[in-house]
Coordinates of C-alpha atoms in Angstrom, one line a residue:
Chain A
X1 CA -106.8 21.2 -285.7
X2 CA -104.6 23.5 -287.7
X3 CA -104.5 27.1 -286.6
X4 CA -104.8 30.3 -288.6
X5 CA -101.5 30.8 -290.4
X6 CA -100.0 34.3 -290.4
X7 CA -97.2 34.8 -292.9
X8 CA -94.1 36.7 -291.9
X9 CA -91.2 38.1 -293.8
X10 CA -88.7 35.3 -294.4
X11 CA -85.4 35.7 -292.7
X12 CA -82.2 35.5 -294.7
X13 CA -80.0 32.7 -293.4
X14 CA -76.9 34.8 -294.0
X15 CA -75.8 38.5 -294.3
X16 CA -76.9 40.6 -297.3
X17 CA -73.3 40.5 -298.6
X18 CA -72.6 36.8 -298.0
X19 CA -73.3 35.8 -301.6
X20 CA -70.8 38.3 -303.0
X21 CA -69.4 38.5 -305.6
X22 CA -72.0 36.3 -307.4
X23 CA -75.1 37.9 -306.0
X24 CA -74.4 41.5 -304.9
X25 CA -75.2 43.0 -301.5
X26 CA -77.1 45.9 -303.0
X27 CA -79.5 43.6 -304.8
X28 CA -79.9 41.4 -301.7
X29 CA -80.8 44.3 -299.5
X30 CA -83.6 45.3 -301.7
X31 CA -84.7 41.8 -302.7
X32 CA -84.8 40.3 -299.2
X33 CA -86.5 43.3 -297.6
X34 CA -89.6 43.4 -299.8
X35 CA -92.8 42.8 -297.8
X36 CA -94.5 39.8 -299.4
X37 CA -96.4 38.8 -296.3
X38 CA -99.0 41.6 -295.8
X39 CA -100.8 41.2 -299.1
X40 CA -101.0 37.4 -298.6
X41 CA -102.3 37.8 -295.1
X42 CA -105.0 40.2 -296.2
X43 CA -106.0 37.9 -299.1
X44 CA -106.3 34.9 -296.8
X45 CA -108.5 37.0 -294.4
X46 CA -110.8 37.6 -297.4
X47 CA -110.9 33.9 -298.2
X48 CA -111.5 32.9 -294.5
X49 CA -115.2 33.1 -294.9
X50 CA -115.4 30.3 -297.5
X51 CA -116.1 26.6 -296.8
X52 CA -112.5 25.5 -297.3
X53 CA -110.4 26.8 -294.4
X54 CA -107.9 28.5 -296.6
X55 CA -106.4 30.5 -293.7
X56 CA -105.4 27.2 -292.0
X57 CA -103.8 25.6 -295.1
X58 CA -100.0 25.7 -295.6
X59 CA -98.8 27.6 -298.5
X60 CA -97.7 24.6 -300.6
X61 CA -101.3 23.2 -300.3
X62 CA -102.7 26.5 -301.5
X63 CA -100.4 26.5 -304.5
X64 CA -101.3 22.8 -305.3
X65 CA -105.1 23.5 -305.0
X66 CA -105.6 26.8 -306.7
X67 CA -108.7 25.4 -308.4
X68 CA -110.4 25.3 -305.0
X69 CA -109.9 29.0 -304.6
X70 CA -112.9 31.2 -305.6
X71 CA -112.3 32.3 -309.1
X72 CA -112.3 36.1 -308.3
X73 CA -109.3 35.5 -305.9
X74 CA -107.5 32.8 -307.8
X75 CA -105.0 35.0 -309.7
X76 CA -104.3 37.2 -306.7
X77 CA -103.6 34.1 -304.6
X78 CA -101.4 32.5 -307.2
X79 CA -99.4 35.7 -307.4
X80 CA -99.1 36.6 -303.7
X81 CA -98.8 33.1 -302.3
X82 CA -96.4 32.3 -305.1
X83 CA -94.3 35.4 -304.4
X84 CA -94.1 34.6 -300.7
X85 CA -93.3 30.9 -301.1
X86 CA -90.9 31.3 -304.0
X87 CA -88.7 33.8 -302.1
X88 CA -88.9 31.8 -298.8
X89 CA -87.5 28.8 -300.7
X90 CA -85.0 31.0 -302.7
X91 CA -83.1 32.3 -299.6
X92 CA -82.7 28.8 -298.3
X93 CA -81.7 27.4 -301.7
X94 CA -78.6 29.7 -301.6
X95 CA -75.5 29.8 -299.3
X96 CA -72.2 31.6 -299.3
X97 CA -69.9 30.2 -302.0
X98 CA -67.2 27.7 -301.0
X99 CA -64.5 25.6 -302.6
X100 CA -65.8 22.4 -303.9
X101 CA -69.5 23.2 -303.5
X102 CA -71.4 20.7 -305.5
X103 CA -74.5 18.4 -305.5
X104 CA -74.7 15.8 -302.8
X105 CA -74.8 12.1 -303.6
X106 CA -78.5 11.5 -304.3
X107 CA -79.1 14.6 -306.3
X108 CA -75.8 14.2 -308.1
X109 CA -76.8 10.7 -309.2
X110 CA -80.3 11.9 -310.2
X111 CA -78.8 14.8 -312.3
X112 CA -76.5 12.4 -314.1
X113 CA -79.4 10.1 -314.9
X114 CA -81.6 12.9 -316.1
X115 CA -79.1 15.1 -318.0
X116 CA -76.0 13.0 -318.6
X117 CA -73.7 15.0 -316.4
X118 CA -73.6 17.9 -314.0
X119 CA -72.3 20.2 -316.8
X120 CA -75.1 19.1 -319.1
X121 CA -77.6 19.9 -316.3
X122 CA -76.0 23.4 -315.9
X123 CA -76.2 24.0 -319.6
X124 CA -79.9 23.0 -319.7
X125 CA -80.7 25.1 -316.7
X126 CA -78.9 28.1 -318.2
X127 CA -80.8 27.7 -321.4
X128 CA -84.2 27.5 -319.7
X129 CA -83.3 30.4 -317.3
X130 CA -82.2 32.7 -320.1
X131 CA -85.1 31.6 -322.3
X132 CA -87.8 32.9 -319.9
X133 CA -89.0 36.2 -321.4
X134 CA -89.9 38.9 -318.9
X135 CA -90.5 37.9 -315.3
X136 CA -90.4 34.4 -314.0
X137 CA -88.4 31.6 -312.3
X138 CA -86.5 28.5 -313.5
X139 CA -86.8 25.4 -311.4
X140 CA -85.2 22.0 -311.0
X141 CA -88.1 19.7 -310.1
X142 CA -89.0 16.2 -309.3
X143 CA -91.6 14.8 -311.7
X144 CA -94.0 13.0 -309.3
X145 CA -95.0 10.5 -312.0
X146 CA -91.5 9.4 -313.0
X147 CA -89.5 10.6 -310.0
X148 CA -87.0 11.9 -312.5
X149 CA -85.5 15.4 -312.3
X150 CA -86.8 17.9 -314.9
X151 CA -86.2 21.6 -315.4
X152 CA -89.2 23.9 -315.8
X153 CA -89.7 27.6 -316.2
X154 CA -92.7 29.4 -314.7
X155 CA -94.0 32.9 -315.5
X156 CA -94.4 35.8 -313.0
X157 CA -94.6 34.2 -309.5
X158 CA -96.0 30.9 -310.5
X159 CA -94.7 27.9 -308.6
X160 CA -94.2 24.4 -310.2
X161 CA -96.4 22.9 -307.4
X162 CA -99.4 24.4 -309.2
X163 CA -98.5 22.2 -312.3
X164 CA -98.0 19.1 -310.1
X165 CA -94.2 19.2 -310.0
X166 CA -92.1 19.4 -306.8
X167 CA -89.4 22.1 -306.9
X168 CA -86.0 21.3 -305.3
X169 CA -84.0 24.2 -306.7
X170 CA -85.2 27.6 -308.0
X171 CA -83.8 30.7 -309.6
X172 CA -85.5 34.1 -309.6
X173 CA -85.0 35.6 -313.1
X174 CA -87.1 38.8 -312.5
X175 CA -85.0 41.8 -313.3
X176 CA -85.0 42.9 -309.6
X177 CA -83.0 39.7 -308.9
X178 CA -80.0 40.7 -311.0
X179 CA -80.1 43.8 -313.0
X180 CA -78.2 46.2 -310.7
X181 CA -75.0 44.1 -311.1
X182 CA -75.7 42.3 -314.4
X183 CA -78.0 44.7 -316.3
X184 CA -79.7 42.7 -319.1
X185 CA -77.0 40.0 -319.0
X186 CA -79.1 37.3 -317.3
X187 CA -76.8 34.6 -318.6
X188 CA -73.9 35.9 -316.6
X189 CA -76.1 36.0 -313.5
X190 CA -77.1 32.4 -314.0
X191 CA -73.5 31.2 -314.4
X192 CA -72.4 33.0 -311.3
X193 CA -75.4 31.9 -309.3
X194 CA -74.3 28.2 -309.6
X195 CA -71.5 29.1 -307.1
X196 CA -74.0 29.9 -304.3
X197 CA -76.4 27.0 -304.6
X198 CA -77.1 25.3 -301.3
X199 CA -76.8 21.7 -302.4
X200 CA -77.4 20.4 -298.9
X201 CA -80.9 22.0 -298.8
X202 CA -81.6 20.7 -302.4
X203 CA -80.6 17.2 -301.2
X204 CA -83.2 17.5 -298.3
X205 CA -85.9 18.6 -300.7
X206 CA -85.1 15.8 -303.1
X207 CA -85.3 13.2 -300.3
X208 CA -88.6 14.6 -299.2
X209 CA -90.0 14.6 -302.8
X210 CA -88.9 11.0 -303.6
X211 CA -89.9 9.4 -300.3
Chain B
X1 CA -79.8 47.5 -343.7
X2 CA -79.5 47.3 -339.9
X3 CA -81.7 48.4 -337.1
X4 CA -80.6 51.7 -335.4
X5 CA -81.1 53.1 -331.9
X6 CA -82.8 56.5 -332.3
X7 CA -81.2 59.3 -330.3
X8 CA -82.8 60.3 -327.0
X9 CA -84.9 63.5 -327.5
X10 CA -83.1 65.2 -324.6
X11 CA -80.1 65.0 -322.3
X12 CA -79.9 62.1 -319.9
X13 CA -80.6 64.3 -316.9
X14 CA -83.6 66.0 -318.5
X15 CA -86.2 63.9 -316.7
X16 CA -84.6 64.3 -313.2
X17 CA -85.6 64.2 -310.4
X18 CA -88.6 62.1 -311.5
X19 CA -86.4 59.7 -313.5
X20 CA -82.8 60.1 -312.6
X21 CA -79.9 60.4 -315.1
X22 CA -78.6 57.1 -313.8
X23 CA -81.8 55.3 -314.7
X24 CA -81.9 56.9 -318.2
X25 CA -78.2 55.9 -318.7
X26 CA -78.9 52.3 -317.7
X27 CA -82.3 52.1 -319.5
X28 CA -81.2 53.7 -322.8
X29 CA -77.6 52.5 -323.0
X30 CA -77.9 48.9 -321.6
X31 CA -81.5 47.9 -322.4
X32 CA -82.7 49.9 -325.3
X33 CA -79.3 49.8 -327.1
X34 CA -79.0 46.1 -326.1
X35 CA -82.2 45.2 -328.0
X36 CA -80.9 46.9 -331.1
X37 CA -77.5 45.1 -330.9
X38 CA -79.3 41.8 -330.3
X39 CA -81.8 42.2 -333.2
X40 CA -78.9 43.1 -335.5
X41 CA -77.1 39.9 -334.4
X42 CA -80.2 37.8 -334.9
X43 CA -80.9 39.4 -338.3
X44 CA -77.4 39.0 -339.7
X45 CA -77.5 37.0 -342.9
X46 CA -81.2 36.4 -342.7
X47 CA -84.4 37.8 -344.3
X48 CA -85.0 39.6 -341.0
X49 CA -82.3 42.1 -342.0
X50 CA -84.4 43.2 -345.0
X51 CA -87.4 44.2 -342.8
X52 CA -88.1 47.6 -341.4
X53 CA -88.6 47.8 -337.6
X54 CA -92.3 48.3 -338.2
X55 CA -92.4 45.2 -340.3
X56 CA -90.6 43.2 -337.7
X57 CA -93.2 44.3 -335.1
X58 CA -96.1 43.6 -337.4
X59 CA -95.0 40.3 -338.8
X60 CA -92.6 38.5 -336.5
X61 CA -93.3 36.3 -333.4
X62 CA -91.1 35.1 -330.5
X63 CA -87.6 36.5 -330.1
X64 CA -87.5 38.8 -333.2
X65 CA -90.8 40.2 -332.2
X66 CA -89.8 40.7 -328.6
X67 CA -86.6 42.6 -329.6
X68 CA -88.3 44.6 -332.3
X69 CA -91.3 45.6 -330.2
X70 CA -89.1 46.6 -327.3
X71 CA -87.0 48.8 -329.6
X72 CA -90.2 50.5 -330.8
X73 CA -91.9 50.6 -327.4
X74 CA -88.9 52.3 -325.8
X75 CA -88.5 54.9 -328.5
X76 CA -92.2 55.7 -328.1
X77 CA -91.7 55.9 -324.3
X78 CA -88.8 58.4 -324.5
X79 CA -90.7 60.5 -326.9
X80 CA -93.8 60.5 -324.6
X81 CA -91.8 62.3 -321.9
X82 CA -90.1 65.6 -321.7
X83 CA -88.5 68.0 -319.1
X84 CA -91.2 70.1 -317.6
X85 CA -93.9 67.9 -319.0
X86 CA -97.0 66.8 -317.2
X87 CA -100.0 68.9 -316.2
X88 CA -102.9 68.2 -318.4
X89 CA -103.6 67.9 -322.1
X90 CA -105.6 70.5 -324.0
X91 CA -107.5 70.7 -327.4
X92 CA -108.4 67.6 -329.3
X93 CA -106.7 65.2 -326.9
X94 CA -108.5 66.5 -323.9
X95 CA -111.8 66.4 -325.8
X96 CA -111.2 62.7 -326.7
X97 CA -110.2 61.9 -323.1
X98 CA -113.3 63.6 -321.7
X99 CA -115.5 61.8 -324.3
X100 CA -114.0 58.3 -323.6
X101 CA -113.4 58.5 -319.8
X102 CA -115.7 61.2 -318.6
X103 CA -112.9 63.4 -317.2
X104 CA -109.1 63.7 -317.2
X105 CA -109.1 62.6 -313.5
X106 CA -110.9 59.4 -314.3
X107 CA -108.5 58.7 -317.2
X108 CA -105.6 59.4 -314.9
X109 CA -107.0 57.1 -312.3
X110 CA -107.6 54.2 -314.7
X111 CA -104.2 54.6 -316.4
X112 CA -102.4 54.7 -313.0
X113 CA -104.3 51.5 -311.9
X114 CA -103.3 49.7 -315.0
X115 CA -99.6 50.8 -314.7
X116 CA -99.3 50.1 -311.0
X117 CA -101.2 46.8 -310.9
X118 CA -99.9 45.1 -314.0
X119 CA -98.3 41.9 -312.6
X120 CA -94.8 41.2 -313.8
X121 CA -93.2 42.9 -316.9
X122 CA -95.1 45.1 -319.3
X123 CA -96.5 48.4 -320.4
X124 CA -99.6 50.5 -319.7
X125 CA -100.9 52.2 -322.8
X126 CA -103.5 54.8 -323.8
X127 CA -104.8 53.7 -327.1
X128 CA -107.4 54.8 -329.8
X129 CA -109.6 52.4 -331.7
X130 CA -111.0 52.7 -335.2
X131 CA -114.1 54.5 -333.7
X132 CA -111.9 57.1 -332.2
X133 CA -112.7 55.8 -328.7
X134 CA -109.8 56.0 -326.2
X135 CA -109.1 53.2 -323.7
X136 CA -106.4 51.8 -321.4
X137 CA -104.6 48.8 -322.7
X138 CA -102.2 46.6 -320.7
X139 CA -99.4 44.8 -322.5
X140 CA -97.5 42.0 -321.0
X141 CA -93.8 41.8 -321.6
X142 CA -93.1 43.3 -325.1
X143 CA -96.7 43.4 -326.3
X144 CA -97.6 46.3 -328.5
X145 CA -101.3 47.5 -329.0
X146 CA -100.7 48.2 -332.7
X147 CA -100.5 44.4 -333.3
X148 CA -104.0 44.2 -331.8
X149 CA -105.6 46.8 -334.0
X150 CA -105.2 49.8 -331.7
X151 CA -103.4 53.1 -332.3
X152 CA -100.9 53.8 -329.5
X153 CA -101.2 57.3 -328.0
X154 CA -99.1 57.2 -324.8
X155 CA -97.2 54.6 -322.8
X156 CA -95.5 53.9 -319.4
X157 CA -92.9 51.3 -319.1
X158 CA -93.5 49.1 -316.0
X159 CA -90.7 46.6 -316.5
X160 CA -88.6 46.8 -313.3
X161 CA -85.6 48.1 -315.1
X162 CA -87.6 51.3 -315.7
X163 CA -87.9 52.2 -312.0
X164 CA -85.9 50.0 -309.7
X165 CA -82.9 52.3 -309.4
X166 CA -85.0 55.3 -308.3
X167 CA -88.0 53.7 -306.6
X168 CA -87.0 50.1 -305.8
X169 CA -90.2 48.0 -305.8
X170 CA -92.4 51.1 -305.2
X171 CA -93.9 51.2 -308.7
X172 CA -96.7 53.5 -307.5
X173 CA -94.2 56.2 -306.6
X174 CA -92.6 55.8 -310.1
X175 CA -95.9 56.1 -311.9
X176 CA -96.9 59.2 -309.8
X177 CA -93.6 60.8 -310.8
X178 CA -94.0 59.8 -314.5
X179 CA -97.2 61.9 -314.7
X180 CA -94.9 65.0 -314.3
X181 CA -93.0 64.1 -317.4
X182 CA -95.8 63.3 -319.9
X183 CA -95.4 65.0 -323.3
X184 CA -99.0 65.8 -324.2
X185 CA -98.0 67.3 -327.6
X186 CA -96.5 63.9 -328.6
X187 CA -99.7 62.2 -327.4
X188 CA -101.9 64.5 -329.4
X189 CA -99.9 63.9 -332.5
X190 CA -100.4 60.1 -332.0
X191 CA -104.1 60.6 -331.7
X192 CA -104.0 61.7 -335.3
X193 CA -101.8 58.8 -336.3
X194 CA -98.4 60.3 -335.7
X195 CA -96.4 57.3 -334.6
X196 CA -97.6 54.7 -337.1
X197 CA -96.7 51.1 -337.0

């Protein structure tokens, strides 16, 4: 029997300044320290009285089953569970830059199949990332029907799981993620961010999603 | 004809300490000016260049609308603030607020709620409808109430770039500080149709 889940602040796997010069330390200090757990925990307590044991469900299940959430709490859950989960994934999807950092074998092959080449993938990802107006995220996902890789943008804190796609890489394009260093030049942020992608973690997520 | 960036109605440090000079510098020079530059680039050699800013906001969609509306929204925002602003409105505006909300405090509470709780990017607006009724209107991203048949009276920018330098993610603290800057004279002029779109 699953126990009641209490969400905590996700820990950064590296120092605040470890992603310099691509993602700046000042931004990471603010970004990583935001409390995204309290609101979610409070919301889940509110839902705990309903038939579905929401407080025992993992966050990805919640995001995949928003339609089971009572309507008056649905938007709040989408926003708060999304915010927590998106950022939990985001920190792990990045790592300090290193020479020769690139996709591992399975993802590399899948990117070539879906986009033609790694550079074509980057161009597509850049276009989607800069095309999202206002606040949102861009994602590289596995389409569960075709098992192919696709790029999707989501508004606000929405996660692709809610649309039936499995994210294996995501980029936060809310202003708080980049504007201290890049101002409104989101395109430069996206280009630089490619240097700090944790392709090892992406490979793991891809393997899980295509089992 | 090209789109222009209107001058700020005051010095960049005029809104301090509520909104710092650094924020105004970023907000005006990078964001507001940036929208003007981008709209001019987009318009070059097209029919868009023949339109006034108001026409762009009223008739365009997608990228040109977003840029045009953001230019207009920000100009309206700067004009809606001043050094030593705040306090409470008087005269016709106060009458209208009392009639529509019951009291100034109730209006302030509702506006604050809308501004603080709008999820993601957007603006909180005080608007008037054709029956002279005032209400609070939330716009997502670049949305402007004039394109929805309302007369804009006052606005607060709640895109993160408006407050992140000074308040980080504490939007509530930013909105609380913004109340000290409100230019009620500007708002009263708008009630009578001062900032037409």
